[in-house]
Tab-separated table of C-alpha atoms in Angstrom:
chain	number	residue	atom	x	y	z
W	7	MET	CA	168.566	-70.907	31.225
W	8	SER	CA	171.507	-70.580	33.543
W	9	ALA	CA	173.696	-73.461	34.776
W	10	ARG	CA	173.878	-73.969	38.350
W	11	PRO	CA	177.462	-73.065	39.482
W	12	ALA	CA	178.100	-76.765	40.428
W	13	THR	CA	182.213	-76.453	41.125
W	14	MET	CA	181.640	-73.538	43.348
W	15	LEU	CA	178.729	-74.988	44.906
W	16	GLU	CA	181.416	-78.175	45.898
W	17	ARG	CA	183.835	-75.838	47.333
W	18	ALA	CA	181.298	-73.840	49.499
W	19	ALA	CA	180.184	-77.156	50.694
W	20	LYS	CA	183.827	-79.026	51.298
W	21	GLY	CA	185.079	-75.287	52.861
W	22	THR	CA	181.793	-75.644	55.265
W	23	ALA	CA	182.553	-78.879	56.469
W	24	ALA	CA	186.162	-77.926	57.271
W	25	PHE	CA	185.197	-74.722	59.390
W	26	GLU	CA	182.307	-76.961	61.154
W	27	ALA	CA	184.495	-79.604	61.723
W	28	ALA	CA	187.439	-76.934	63.180
W	29	VAL	CA	184.540	-75.500	65.254
W	30	HIS	CA	183.870	-78.952	66.540
W	31	ARG	CA	187.525	-79.493	68.043
W	32	LEU	CA	187.505	-76.176	69.952
W	33	THR	CA	187.169	-76.801	73.309
W	34	ASP	CA	184.794	-74.157	74.927
W	35	PRO	CA	187.562	-71.938	76.643
W	36	GLY	CA	189.098	-71.612	73.688
W	37	PHE	CA	186.344	-69.748	71.865
W	38	THR	CA	187.894	-66.559	73.865
W	39	ARG	CA	191.702	-67.273	72.368
W	40	PRO	CA	192.879	-64.849	69.799
W	41	SER	CA	192.358	-65.460	66.298
W	42	TYR	CA	194.624	-64.659	63.425
W	43	LEU	CA	192.395	-61.395	62.755
W	44	PRO	CA	193.444	-58.439	64.898
W	45	GLY	CA	191.235	-58.085	67.770
W	46	TRP	CA	189.076	-60.995	67.006
W	47	SER	CA	188.758	-63.827	69.266
W	48	ARG	CA	187.670	-67.186	67.805
W	49	ALA	CA	184.433	-66.471	68.782
W	50	HIS	CA	184.116	-63.227	66.842
W	51	VAL	CA	185.355	-65.442	63.862
W	52	VAL	CA	182.398	-68.224	64.441
W	53	ALA	CA	179.999	-65.225	64.815
W	54	HIS	CA	180.909	-63.722	61.691
W	55	VAL	CA	180.768	-66.813	59.699
W	56	ALA	CA	177.473	-67.460	60.794
W	57	ARG	CA	175.950	-64.185	60.103
W	58	ASN	CA	177.597	-64.013	56.622
W	59	ALA	CA	175.521	-67.409	55.814
W	60	ASP	CA	172.089	-65.274	56.703
W	61	ALA	CA	173.415	-62.625	54.753
W	62	LEU	CA	174.079	-64.520	51.636
W	63	VAL	CA	170.696	-66.228	52.149
W	64	ASN	CA	169.575	-62.511	51.722
W	65	LEU	CA	171.271	-62.443	48.401
W	66	LEU	CA	169.903	-65.636	47.365
W	67	THR	CA	166.295	-64.320	48.595
W	68	TRP	CA	167.032	-61.440	46.133
W	69	ALA	CA	167.596	-63.603	43.519
W	70	ARG	CA	164.724	-65.723	43.970
W	71	THR	CA	162.087	-62.929	44.250
W	72	GLY	CA	163.542	-60.096	42.322
W	73	VAL	CA	163.061	-57.832	45.616
W	74	GLU	CA	166.471	-55.885	46.867
W	75	THR	CA	167.051	-57.711	49.731
W	76	LEU	CA	170.576	-56.240	51.174
W	77	MET	CA	173.000	-58.409	52.773
W	78	TYR	CA	173.204	-56.341	55.895
W	79	ALA	CA	171.076	-53.364	56.778
W	80	SER	CA	174.210	-51.283	58.004
W	81	GLY	CA	177.848	-51.948	58.992
W	82	ASP	CA	176.686	-51.013	62.483
W	83	GLN	CA	174.340	-53.758	62.226
W	84	ARG	CA	176.670	-56.537	61.165
W	85	ALA	CA	179.490	-55.590	63.774
W	86	ARG	CA	176.764	-55.481	66.497
W	87	GLU	CA	175.584	-58.790	65.548
W	88	ILE	CA	178.958	-60.301	65.474
W	89	GLU	CA	179.671	-58.636	69.063
W	90	GLU	CA	176.130	-59.747	70.290
W	91	GLY	CA	177.253	-63.422	69.440
W	92	THR	CA	180.457	-63.251	71.276
W	93	ARG	CA	178.492	-62.827	74.277
W	94	ARG	CA	176.351	-65.919	73.840
W	95	PRO	CA	177.197	-69.263	75.628
W	96	VAL	CA	179.485	-71.465	73.196
W	97	GLU	CA	176.780	-74.020	72.925
W	98	GLU	CA	174.624	-71.450	71.544
W	99	LEU	CA	176.920	-70.057	69.334
W	100	ARG	CA	178.020	-73.603	68.008
W	101	ALA	CA	174.297	-74.063	67.282
W	102	GLU	CA	173.697	-70.681	65.815
W	103	LEU	CA	176.610	-71.639	63.046
W	104	LEU	CA	175.109	-74.828	62.227
W	105	ALA	CA	171.521	-73.397	61.896
W	106	ALA	CA	172.780	-70.580	59.640
W	107	ASP	CA	174.571	-73.136	57.451
W	108	SER	CA	171.797	-75.163	56.784
W	109	ARG	CA	169.726	-72.329	56.003
W	110	LEU	CA	172.279	-71.300	53.380
W	111	ALA	CA	172.341	-74.575	52.076
W	112	GLU	CA	168.785	-75.034	51.635
W	113	GLU	CA	168.661	-71.988	49.878
W	114	LEU	CA	171.727	-72.974	47.847
W	115	ALA	CA	169.892	-76.189	46.658
W	116	ALA	CA	166.361	-74.772	45.891
W	117	LEU	CA	167.195	-72.122	43.779
W	118	PRO	CA	165.908	-72.027	40.286
W	119	ASP	CA	168.196	-72.417	37.511
W	120	GLU	CA	167.197	-69.240	36.032
W	121	CYS	CA	167.850	-67.206	38.949
W	122	TRP	CA	171.613	-67.788	39.350
W	123	ALA	CA	172.021	-64.797	36.421
W	124	ALA	CA	170.240	-62.503	38.600
W	125	THR	CA	171.907	-59.389	39.803
W	126	VAL	CA	172.432	-58.855	43.110
W	127	ARG	CA	174.968	-56.488	45.374
W	128	THR	CA	177.360	-57.325	47.866
W	129	ALA	CA	178.342	-55.802	51.245
W	130	ARG	CA	181.158	-53.587	49.556
W	131	GLY	CA	178.446	-52.376	46.866
W	132	ARG	CA	179.893	-54.465	43.857
W	133	GLU	CA	176.619	-55.720	41.392
W	134	VAL	CA	177.641	-59.271	40.738
W	135	PRO	CA	175.207	-62.443	39.721
W	136	ALA	CA	173.872	-64.614	42.251
W	137	SER	CA	176.006	-67.093	40.596
W	138	GLN	CA	178.893	-65.569	42.555
W	139	VAL	CA	177.332	-66.055	45.796
W	140	PRO	CA	178.666	-69.893	46.596
W	141	TRP	CA	182.218	-68.558	45.718
W	142	MET	CA	181.757	-65.817	48.141
W	143	ARG	CA	180.988	-68.694	50.840
W	144	ALA	CA	183.585	-70.682	50.024
W	145	ARG	CA	186.104	-67.694	50.221
W	146	GLU	CA	184.785	-66.986	53.554
W	147	VAL	CA	184.769	-70.717	55.335
W	148	TRP	CA	187.959	-71.654	53.904
W	149	ILE	CA	189.986	-68.805	54.925
W	150	HIS	CA	188.419	-68.154	58.174
W	151	ALA	CA	188.541	-72.028	59.086
W	152	VAL	CA	192.589	-70.842	58.946
W	153	ASP	CA	192.168	-67.852	60.919
W	154	LEU	CA	190.621	-69.576	63.563
W	155	ASP	CA	193.905	-70.773	64.776
W	156	ILE	CA	193.603	-74.161	65.727
W	157	ASP	CA	194.802	-76.533	63.328
W	158	THR	CA	193.458	-75.790	60.085
W	159	SER	CA	196.378	-74.061	57.653
W	160	PHE	CA	196.438	-73.413	53.883
W	161	ASP	CA	197.970	-76.872	53.640
W	162	ASP	CA	194.629	-78.186	54.188
W	163	VAL	CA	192.689	-76.299	51.726
W	164	PRO	CA	192.259	-78.081	48.371
W	165	HIS	CA	194.654	-76.687	45.476
W	166	ASP	CA	192.107	-75.648	43.318
W	167	MET	CA	190.610	-73.456	45.889
W	168	CYS	CA	194.023	-72.162	46.682
W	169	ALA	CA	194.177	-71.301	43.091
W	170	ALA	CA	191.133	-69.631	42.890
W	171	LEU	CA	191.892	-67.554	45.778
W	172	VAL	CA	194.955	-66.387	44.433
W	173	ASP	CA	192.872	-65.769	41.292
W	174	ASP	CA	190.526	-63.780	43.291
W	175	VAL	CA	193.227	-61.747	44.548
W	176	ALA	CA	195.073	-60.878	41.607
W	177	ALA	CA	192.040	-59.344	40.247
W	178	SER	CA	191.277	-57.315	43.015
W	179	PHE	CA	195.320	-56.159	43.272
W	180	ARG	CA	195.721	-55.546	39.357
W	181	GLY	CA	196.992	-52.021	38.619
W	182	ARG	CA	196.281	-50.764	42.276
W	183	PRO	CA	199.146	-48.452	42.762
W	184	ASP	CA	199.257	-49.322	46.565
W	185	CYS	CA	199.973	-52.911	45.797
W	186	PRO	CA	203.993	-53.573	44.757
W	187	SER	CA	204.482	-54.881	41.198
W	188	VAL	CA	204.586	-58.943	41.827
W	189	ARG	CA	204.511	-61.852	39.916
W	190	LEU	CA	203.229	-65.120	41.864
W	191	ARG	CA	204.204	-68.202	40.351
W	192	SER	CA	203.650	-71.834	41.246
W	193	GLU	CA	206.525	-74.132	41.839
W	194	ASP	CA	205.219	-76.048	38.821
W	195	GLY	CA	205.176	-73.385	36.694
W	196	ALA	CA	201.488	-73.893	35.634
W	197	HIS	CA	200.104	-70.748	37.409
W	198	THR	CA	201.407	-67.334	37.147
W	199	TRP	CA	199.746	-63.835	38.405
W	200	LEU	CA	200.423	-60.856	38.215
W	201	LEU	CA	199.488	-58.107	41.268
W	202	GLY	CA	200.011	-54.622	41.583
W	203	ASP	CA	201.016	-51.675	38.585
W	204	SER	CA	203.849	-53.181	36.683
W	205	ALA	CA	203.746	-50.289	34.086
W	206	GLY	CA	207.521	-49.729	33.714
W	207	VAL	CA	208.718	-51.569	36.686
W	208	GLU	CA	210.139	-55.285	36.492
W	209	PRO	CA	207.802	-57.266	38.919
W	210	VAL	CA	209.439	-59.580	42.011
W	211	VAL	CA	209.012	-62.931	41.111
W	212	VAL	CA	207.734	-64.684	44.294
W	213	SER	CA	207.492	-68.731	43.352
W	214	GLY	CA	206.043	-71.192	45.902
W	215	ASP	CA	203.830	-74.198	46.144
W	216	LEU	CA	200.138	-73.439	46.102
W	217	PRO	CA	198.946	-73.457	49.370
W	218	SER	CA	201.924	-70.966	50.449
W	219	LEU	CA	200.915	-68.633	47.477
W	220	ALA	CA	197.211	-68.220	48.773
W	221	ALA	CA	198.255	-67.528	51.954
W	222	TYR	CA	200.685	-65.017	51.240
W	223	ALA	CA	198.115	-63.441	48.874
W	224	THR	CA	195.643	-63.313	51.510
W	225	GLY	CA	197.973	-62.309	53.987
W	226	ARG	CA	197.445	-65.596	56.314
W	227	PRO	CA	200.449	-67.353	57.803
W	228	VAL	CA	202.284	-69.236	54.921
W	229	PRO	CA	202.779	-72.544	55.635
W	230	GLY	CA	205.921	-73.364	53.283
W	231	PRO	CA	208.676	-71.761	51.952
W	232	LEU	CA	208.270	-68.709	49.341
W	233	TYR	CA	211.356	-67.780	47.155
W	234	PRO	CA	211.234	-63.853	45.614
W	235	THR	CA	213.599	-62.858	43.140
W	236	GLY	CA	217.007	-62.435	44.537
W	237	GLY	CA	216.487	-63.920	47.530
W	238	GLY	CA	215.125	-60.834	49.180
W	239	SER	CA	212.269	-60.128	51.547
W	240	LEU	CA	208.792	-60.479	50.696
W	241	PRO	CA	207.026	-57.318	49.304
W	242	LYS	CA	203.914	-56.604	51.744
W	243	LEU	CA	200.663	-56.487	49.993
W	244	PRO	CA	197.627	-54.827	50.731
W	245	ALA	CA	194.861	-56.226	53.209
W	246	TRP	CA	192.602	-58.391	51.358
W	247	LEU	CA	189.273	-59.946	52.610
């Protein structure tokens, strides 16, 4: 019997609460203002996070029933539903977010232990165990709480979540020829990550606190100073998430 991913479930729950609190602080006119994501308003971000919750419910349904249930019918459907969400009245969009979050929380709580090991498929086609679903949600809500561009930064993201985010980025970028060779190092020396293809290349070492490293790695505004080798400019990393 597979164990419930308790740590990831806790990170997802805390991130959901942080995202909902940020949306609660938004004024109605504020929904139309730009987010940190190019071409997306804050309403786009909220609509996306709501639809992502329902998409992850689909994966949990797949894990529980064994019947293939895709996150989204298609990329076009995903984009269309997000755009439709931005045209709804603000109170309706707020209510949709809370309802979708509630549906996901209920499904996460109710999934039988033996189903966490079931294989499901992400929107990008990766086959993963259902135990990855809480992490997929934690990543979405914490990062998009920052993307709303209200008053949440990576300084508000717990350090263990920041480290987990850099773990994820490093795994995605390891060995990629389009990623510069970079070694990230936390200021206390407790964490290091290697990004890019380091064969025959001396990586640029970038040191700083965990929130700033996580922000840099995920392509978001960096809250604190980062120190690259030799005091030069920070290498530009590929887009992530």
